Structure formats: structure tokens, C-alpha cells
Amino acid sequence: MEAKLKQLQDEALQQIEAAEGLKELNDIRVAYLGKKGPITEVLRGMGKLSAEERPKMGALANDVRAAITERLEEKNEKLEKEAVNKKLASETIDVTLPGRPVKKGSKHPLTKIVEEIEDLFIGMGYSIAEGPEVETDFYNFEALNLPKGHPARDMQDSFYITEETLLRTHTSPVQARTMEKHEGKGPVKVICPGKVYRRDNDDATHSHQFMQIEGLVIGENIRMSDLKGTLQVFAKKMFGEDREIRLRPSFFPFTEPSVEMDITCKICGGKGCSVCKGTGWIEILGGGMVHPNVLEMSGFDSKKYTGFAFGMGPERIAMLKYGIDDIRHFYTDDVRFLKQFQTQE
Ligand code: PHE
């Protein structure tokens, strides 16, 4: 039995020595040390030995087992190292390969226009104010001189969430919120960009969600001519020095008097074409002098303070500026459309 064990040990060590791969090594481990392996078998036969010999053989079998295990571990470590080195060698990076071009995104045309308008007004001393898109009926309508049941509420079809909350239909509630924050003290000079929502059927010129930029100036002696001058500067900076503006009387419940502003059509230079529907003028925004009721409701003394406000749609402005014929292009994420506005930035 002793000789048998020794022989097994020699055989095993030889095979381990010769093993070339980790799998082969594992097979050897199973073959010699496994439950069905020869060493286990030899130990099973120990019952036939004398009481003296049994511990001797037991110790020998354990030594053989330990010797094989140790060698297996050594070899395992060696083979693993070799495998890693081989892998590293095969994975060296060829630094001379040409790189893959990186695809660069660009600013959305609407973002560009909004930033351009913001910069223009910041340059004139305005700051930016923002408000919530889920708005209360109070700020969206009541504080703007549109009490419940007022017929002019129908001018803006609304998405109501509850009786008292809705998706804001315009950015004018930010006017009311800003005035309230100023606690009756002027001057106020803000522009308020943001998303607004109306229950419109989407088509080339309507979207149920679009953007507005509101402007609000309050101070002592603010007059209609200030509004006109401001809008003139805006129109010329935005569309070109050769553009003329005109103000037409209009109606908004929160401004009195109210106006709509047109600019001369660039396509026909004012002669009349299909874009301006033969008039030579294109409407771009609404505005007016802040209604005394609105000033008072937001805590301003309308005898001391006056102000003007205006609201414009950046989509419309971008459409006119870039010649875009469908408002839906802004929201459908067509890369072919967006790519046209790629600039080096
Ligand atoms: N809130 C108005 C609209 O959405 C625009 C406007 C703003 C008019 C400010 C006057 C003053 O139609």
C-alpha cells in the first residue's frame, strides 16, 4: 500500500509538471484528489490493515495528498500568470490607428433664440424671472384682471388640472408673481422665459406646448413711448437694422392700452407677399401699459407707478428669422432639422 501511494504521488506530480492549461490541471485535481480518485480508494482499503499500520498509512496518505495539493497550487498560480501575460500581450493598443470621429451635438434652435433674446434684454438692464408651469387660476387669470367668468378667458383654451390649478397658458402670471415679490416698490425690470400650454390642435402654426418670453417694466413715469422704443431696439437687433415696426391697437385684459406689434416683412421688403399675406407686415408680439387693476392687485400704487409689459413667442421669432415653415419642427427632434443650426461653439 505504501508503494502504491508513493507511485500515485509520483504519477500525479509528473502529470502536474506536464500540464499546459488550467483546465488540464483541474482535471488532474479531480482525477487524483476527487471522491472517486485512487487515493480515496486506497484509504478505503485501510480497514484491512492491522491496528499498527493504519495510522502510519493514514499519515502517509495525508502527506501524499498534501504534496499533490501544494504542487497543484503552485502550478495553478504559474499558469494563471502566464495566461494574464498572454492576454496583455495580445491586447496591446496600436496607438498609430486613426481615431474615430466624435459626433458633436449642437444647441437647439429654440434655445439659441431664447438665449439671444435674453442676452439682448440683459444688455438693456433686465434680469430674468421664472415661475411654475403648473400655475394657480389666481396668478394665471385673476391677478391679471381676468376674474372667473370673464369672457376673455376663452382667448386661451386651458388645460385644467383641478378647479384651481392649470398648466399656465402664458408667461404673464410671472409678472404678477414678480410684482408681488417687489412688495409695491419699483423699479421692476424683468423678462420671463418659459413653456406655456394651450388646448390647441397641433398644426404648422399651433402647438399645445410652446414658449413665451414676457417682459415687464415698472417704475415712475414709464410711458407708452418707452415700450415703443424698447420694442424698436429689440426688433432691429433681432431682425436687422432695416426693419420697421408698427403698433396696432389690440386688447388684453391686463394691459390698457394694448397693442400688437408688427415688423416689416423681410421676404418682400414690405411690398406684400404670401408670407405676410399681402400686407407687408408680420405680427410678432403683444403688449401694452400694465392695467392699473393689475398693479393694485399686486401691491403697487397705480398713482405712483406705471409700467409696460409685452409677450412674445420665440418659436414664431425663430421661424421668421430662420425661415422655418412648421412649428412642429421644434418638437419632433429630427436630426436633419437640428443639424442645420450647428455652429462652432
Ligand atoms: N400674455 C399675452 C398672450 O399670451 C401676451 C401679452 C403679454 C400681452 C404681456 C400683453 C402684455 O397672449
Short mmCIF file of C-alpha atoms in Angstrom, two decimals, residues 20-308:
data_model
loop_
_atom_site.label_atom_id
_atom_site.label_comp_id
_atom_site.label_asym_id
_atom_site.label_seq_id
_atom_site.Cartn_x
_atom_site.Cartn_y
_atom_site.Cartn_z
CA GLU A 20 -0.21 23.02 -20.09
CA GLY A 21 -3.51 24.60 -19.26
CA LEU A 22 -5.73 25.44 -16.32
CA LYS A 23 -8.45 23.08 -17.45
CA GLU A 24 -5.99 20.19 -17.72
CA LEU A 25 -4.74 20.98 -14.24
CA ASN A 26 -8.23 20.92 -12.86
CA ASP A 27 -8.84 17.52 -14.50
CA ILE A 28 -5.74 16.19 -12.72
CA ARG A 29 -7.03 17.56 -9.40
CA VAL A 30 -10.34 15.78 -9.86
CA ALA A 31 -8.68 12.57 -11.04
CA TYR A 32 -6.31 12.24 -8.07
CA LEU A 33 -7.99 14.00 -5.19
CA GLY A 34 -11.66 13.58 -6.06
CA LYS A 35 -14.05 11.29 -4.22
CA LYS A 36 -13.68 8.63 -6.85
CA GLY A 37 -9.91 9.10 -7.16
CA PRO A 38 -7.23 6.46 -6.42
CA ILE A 39 -6.10 7.97 -3.12
CA THR A 40 -9.60 7.81 -1.70
CA GLU A 41 -9.77 4.27 -2.93
CA VAL A 42 -6.52 3.32 -1.21
CA LEU A 43 -7.77 4.84 2.03
CA ARG A 44 -10.95 2.86 1.74
CA GLY A 45 -8.89 -0.33 1.80
CA MET A 46 -7.32 0.63 5.14
CA GLY A 47 -9.90 -1.41 7.01
CA LYS A 48 -7.96 -4.50 6.10
CA LEU A 49 -4.76 -3.24 7.71
CA SER A 50 -3.55 -4.02 11.20
CA ALA A 51 -4.13 -1.52 14.00
CA GLU A 52 -0.42 -0.62 13.96
CA GLU A 53 -0.23 0.05 10.30
CA ARG A 54 -3.42 2.01 9.99
CA PRO A 55 -2.18 5.34 11.49
CA LYS A 56 1.06 5.06 9.54
CA MET A 57 -0.78 4.62 6.28
CA GLY A 58 -3.25 7.36 7.21
CA ALA A 59 -0.38 9.80 7.80
CA LEU A 60 1.29 8.78 4.57
CA ALA A 61 -1.92 9.20 2.58
CA ASN A 62 -2.33 12.71 4.05
CA ASP A 63 1.26 13.58 3.13
CA VAL A 64 0.70 12.40 -0.43
CA ARG A 65 -2.48 14.41 -0.63
CA ALA A 66 -0.73 17.50 0.78
CA ALA A 67 2.18 17.15 -1.63
CA ILE A 68 -0.12 16.88 -4.62
CA THR A 69 -2.27 19.81 -3.43
CA GLU A 70 0.75 22.02 -2.92
CA ARG A 71 2.13 21.30 -6.35
CA LEU A 72 -1.27 21.85 -7.91
CA GLU A 73 -1.48 25.27 -6.32
CA GLU A 74 1.98 26.25 -7.44
CA LYS A 75 1.29 25.18 -10.97
CA ASN A 76 -2.10 26.87 -10.95
CA GLU A 77 -0.53 30.15 -9.98
CA LYS A 78 2.11 29.78 -12.67
CA LEU A 79 -0.42 29.00 -15.39
CA GLU A 80 -2.68 31.87 -14.34
CA LYS A 81 0.20 34.31 -14.54
CA GLU A 82 1.09 33.01 -17.95
CA ALA A 83 -2.50 33.40 -19.12
CA VAL A 84 -2.60 37.03 -17.94
CA ASN A 85 0.69 37.84 -19.63
CA LYS A 86 -0.51 36.26 -22.85
CA LYS A 87 -3.73 38.27 -22.71
CA LEU A 88 -1.84 41.52 -22.06
CA ALA A 89 0.49 40.83 -24.94
CA SER A 90 -2.38 40.20 -27.32
CA GLU A 91 -4.25 43.31 -26.21
CA THR A 92 -1.61 45.94 -26.73
CA ILE A 93 -3.07 49.11 -28.21
CA ASP A 94 -1.99 50.21 -31.62
CA VAL A 95 -1.53 53.92 -30.99
CA THR A 96 -0.99 54.57 -34.67
CA LEU A 97 -4.61 53.68 -35.58
CA PRO A 98 -6.63 56.73 -36.67
CA GLY A 99 -9.24 57.83 -34.08
CA ARG A 100 -12.99 57.59 -34.56
CA PRO A 101 -14.59 60.99 -35.23
CA VAL A 102 -16.61 62.31 -32.27
CA LYS A 103 -20.15 63.35 -33.18
CA LYS A 104 -20.88 66.75 -31.71
CA GLY A 105 -24.34 67.89 -30.70
CA SER A 106 -25.49 71.47 -31.02
CA LYS A 107 -27.81 73.85 -29.28
CA HIS A 108 -31.47 73.54 -30.20
CA PRO A 109 -32.52 76.47 -32.43
CA LEU A 110 -35.17 77.43 -29.91
CA THR A 111 -32.62 77.51 -27.08
CA LYS A 112 -30.43 79.70 -29.27
CA ILE A 113 -33.20 82.18 -29.95
CA VAL A 114 -34.24 82.31 -26.29
CA GLU A 115 -30.64 82.92 -25.24
CA GLU A 116 -30.22 85.57 -27.90
CA ILE A 117 -33.36 87.38 -26.70
CA GLU A 118 -32.28 87.01 -23.06
CA ASP A 119 -28.84 88.46 -23.82
CA LEU A 120 -30.39 91.35 -25.67
CA PHE A 121 -32.59 92.32 -22.74
CA ILE A 122 -29.93 91.63 -20.13
CA GLY A 123 -27.84 94.12 -22.10
CA MET A 124 -30.61 96.66 -21.52
CA GLY A 125 -30.54 96.06 -17.76
CA TYR A 126 -33.25 93.43 -17.40
CA SER A 127 -32.94 90.39 -15.15
CA ILE A 128 -34.55 87.00 -15.68
CA ALA A 129 -37.51 85.81 -13.61
CA GLU A 130 -39.12 82.39 -13.69
CA GLY A 131 -42.33 80.88 -12.43
CA PRO A 132 -44.07 77.49 -12.22
CA GLU A 133 -45.60 75.80 -15.25
CA VAL A 134 -48.35 74.34 -13.09
CA GLU A 135 -50.00 77.57 -12.07
CA THR A 136 -52.94 78.60 -9.96
CA ASP A 137 -56.03 80.08 -11.55
CA PHE A 138 -55.29 83.15 -9.42
CA TYR A 139 -51.93 84.03 -10.97
CA ASN A 140 -52.76 82.83 -14.48
CA PHE A 141 -56.03 84.79 -14.66
CA GLU A 142 -57.40 86.60 -11.64
CA ALA A 143 -54.32 88.63 -10.73
CA LEU A 144 -54.20 89.66 -14.40
CA ASN A 145 -57.63 91.26 -14.32
CA LEU A 146 -59.39 88.16 -15.61
CA PRO A 147 -61.90 87.22 -12.89
CA LYS A 148 -63.77 83.91 -13.09
CA GLY A 149 -66.36 84.02 -15.87
CA HIS A 150 -64.57 86.79 -17.77
CA PRO A 151 -65.21 86.23 -21.48
CA ALA A 152 -61.58 86.94 -22.38
CA ARG A 153 -60.59 83.71 -20.62
CA ASP A 154 -61.81 81.99 -23.77
CA MET A 155 -58.92 83.60 -25.68
CA GLN A 156 -56.68 80.99 -24.08
CA ASP A 157 -58.05 77.46 -24.01
CA SER A 158 -56.59 75.88 -20.91
CA PHE A 159 -55.53 72.51 -19.56
CA TYR A 160 -57.03 72.44 -16.08
CA ILE A 161 -55.59 70.07 -13.50
CA THR A 162 -58.03 70.86 -10.72
CA GLU A 163 -60.60 73.67 -10.46
CA GLU A 164 -57.91 75.98 -9.14
CA THR A 165 -54.75 74.78 -10.92
CA LEU A 166 -53.86 74.58 -14.59
CA LEU A 167 -50.91 74.45 -16.95
CA ARG A 168 -50.14 78.13 -17.42
CA THR A 169 -51.47 79.47 -20.70
CA HIS A 170 -48.96 82.32 -20.89
CA THR A 171 -45.95 83.69 -19.02
CA SER A 172 -47.93 86.67 -17.71
CA PRO A 173 -48.50 85.03 -14.27
CA VAL A 174 -44.76 85.53 -13.71
CA GLN A 175 -45.48 89.29 -13.99
CA ALA A 176 -47.94 89.04 -11.14
CA ARG A 177 -45.62 86.89 -9.03
CA THR A 178 -42.67 89.23 -9.64
CA MET A 179 -44.67 92.33 -8.71
CA GLU A 180 -45.89 90.65 -5.55
CA LYS A 181 -42.29 89.87 -4.57
CA HIS A 182 -41.32 93.52 -5.01
CA GLU A 183 -43.91 94.47 -2.36
CA GLY A 184 -45.04 97.63 -4.06
CA LYS A 185 -41.55 99.02 -4.61
CA GLY A 186 -40.19 99.81 -8.06
CA PRO A 187 -38.35 99.71 -10.30
CA VAL A 188 -39.03 96.27 -11.78
CA LYS A 189 -37.32 95.21 -15.00
CA VAL A 190 -37.56 91.55 -15.87
CA ILE A 191 -38.00 89.15 -18.73
CA CYS A 192 -39.63 85.79 -18.06
CA PRO A 193 -38.94 82.98 -20.49
CA GLY A 194 -40.76 79.65 -20.17
CA LYS A 195 -43.04 76.97 -21.52
CA VAL A 196 -46.77 77.53 -21.79
CA TYR A 197 -49.67 75.27 -22.73
CA ARG A 198 -52.92 75.69 -24.62
CA ARG A 199 -55.62 73.34 -25.80
CA ASP A 200 -54.88 73.83 -29.47
CA ASN A 201 -54.79 71.23 -32.20
CA ASP A 202 -51.20 70.98 -33.41
CA ASP A 203 -50.61 72.19 -36.95
CA ALA A 204 -47.97 74.19 -38.82
CA THR A 205 -48.52 77.29 -36.66
CA HIS A 206 -50.04 75.87 -33.45
CA SER A 207 -48.60 73.67 -30.74
CA HIS A 208 -50.27 72.64 -27.49
CA GLN A 209 -46.97 73.44 -25.79
CA PHE A 210 -44.80 76.33 -26.84
CA MET A 211 -42.60 79.05 -25.35
CA GLN A 212 -43.16 82.63 -24.44
CA ILE A 213 -40.93 85.41 -23.25
CA GLU A 214 -42.61 88.02 -21.15
CA GLY A 215 -41.20 91.45 -20.47
CA LEU A 216 -42.23 93.68 -17.58
CA VAL A 217 -41.00 97.13 -16.60
CA ILE A 218 -42.46 99.13 -13.73
CA GLY A 219 -41.28 102.45 -12.46
CA GLU A 220 -42.24 106.06 -12.06
CA ASN A 221 -43.04 107.80 -15.35
CA ILE A 222 -42.87 104.71 -17.54
CA ARG A 223 -44.74 105.58 -20.71
CA MET A 224 -46.01 104.07 -23.92
CA SER A 225 -43.08 105.64 -25.76
CA ASP A 226 -40.72 103.61 -23.54
CA LEU A 227 -42.47 100.44 -24.66
CA LYS A 228 -42.26 101.50 -28.28
CA GLY A 229 -38.58 102.40 -28.06
CA THR A 230 -37.73 99.14 -26.31
CA LEU A 231 -39.56 97.06 -28.90
CA GLN A 232 -37.94 99.00 -31.71
CA VAL A 233 -34.47 98.24 -30.37
CA PHE A 234 -35.46 94.61 -29.92
CA ALA A 235 -36.83 94.26 -33.48
CA LYS A 236 -33.83 95.87 -35.14
CA LYS A 237 -31.29 93.86 -33.12
CA MET A 238 -33.19 90.64 -33.75
CA PHE A 239 -34.17 91.03 -37.38
CA GLY A 240 -31.87 93.69 -38.81
CA GLU A 241 -31.49 97.45 -38.74
CA ASP A 242 -33.60 97.84 -41.88
CA ARG A 243 -36.75 96.59 -40.15
CA GLU A 244 -39.57 98.96 -39.26
CA ILE A 245 -42.13 98.32 -36.56
CA ARG A 246 -45.69 99.41 -36.16
CA LEU A 247 -48.04 99.18 -33.22
CA ARG A 248 -51.71 98.37 -33.75
CA PRO A 249 -54.39 98.78 -31.10
CA SER A 250 -55.39 95.49 -29.55
CA PHE A 251 -56.93 94.07 -26.40
CA PHE A 252 -55.53 92.23 -23.41
CA PRO A 253 -57.32 92.38 -20.08
CA PHE A 254 -54.06 93.03 -18.21
CA THR A 255 -52.85 95.98 -20.32
CA GLU A 256 -54.53 99.26 -21.16
CA PRO A 257 -53.98 100.46 -23.79
CA SER A 258 -52.94 97.24 -25.51
CA VAL A 259 -51.03 96.85 -28.73
CA GLU A 260 -49.83 94.29 -31.18
CA MET A 261 -46.53 94.85 -32.86
CA ASP A 262 -45.73 94.09 -36.48
CA ILE A 263 -42.40 94.24 -38.26
CA THR A 264 -41.90 94.79 -41.97
CA CYS A 265 -41.76 91.60 -43.96
CA LYS A 266 -38.24 90.65 -44.91
CA ILE A 267 -39.25 88.42 -47.78
CA CYS A 268 -40.92 91.16 -49.83
CA GLY A 269 -39.39 94.17 -48.11
CA GLY A 270 -42.87 95.50 -47.30
CA LYS A 271 -44.41 95.19 -50.74
CA GLY A 272 -46.66 92.29 -49.84
CA CYS A 273 -46.18 88.55 -50.39
CA SER A 274 -47.62 85.19 -49.32
CA VAL A 275 -45.71 85.14 -46.01
CA CYS A 276 -47.14 88.50 -44.91
CA LYS A 277 -50.40 87.72 -46.66
CA GLY A 278 -50.02 90.70 -48.92
CA THR A 279 -49.86 93.25 -46.10
CA GLY A 280 -46.11 93.84 -45.96
CA TRP A 281 -46.26 93.40 -42.17
CA ILE A 282 -45.79 90.42 -39.87
CA GLU A 283 -47.21 90.32 -36.35
CA ILE A 284 -44.68 89.29 -33.74
CA LEU A 285 -45.86 90.20 -30.25
CA GLY A 286 -48.46 91.66 -27.94
CA GLY A 287 -48.01 94.21 -25.21
CA GLY A 288 -49.29 97.34 -23.57
CA MET A 289 -49.30 99.52 -20.47
CA VAL A 290 -49.88 97.45 -17.30
CA HIS A 291 -53.53 97.83 -16.29
CA PRO A 292 -53.95 99.84 -13.05
CA ASN A 293 -56.04 96.96 -11.63
CA VAL A 294 -53.12 94.58 -12.15
CA LEU A 295 -50.71 96.99 -10.45
CA GLU A 296 -53.05 97.42 -7.49
CA MET A 297 -53.78 93.69 -7.14
CA SER A 298 -50.06 93.01 -6.96
CA GLY A 299 -49.46 95.67 -4.33
CA PHE A 300 -48.32 98.66 -6.42
CA ASP A 301 -49.75 102.15 -6.07
CA SER A 302 -51.06 102.85 -9.59
CA LYS A 303 -50.97 106.62 -8.93
CA LYS A 304 -47.26 106.49 -8.33
CA TYR A 305 -46.20 103.69 -10.62
CA THR A 306 -46.83 102.85 -14.25
CA GLY A 307 -45.36 100.11 -16.37
CA PHE A 308 -45.38 98.26 -19.61
#
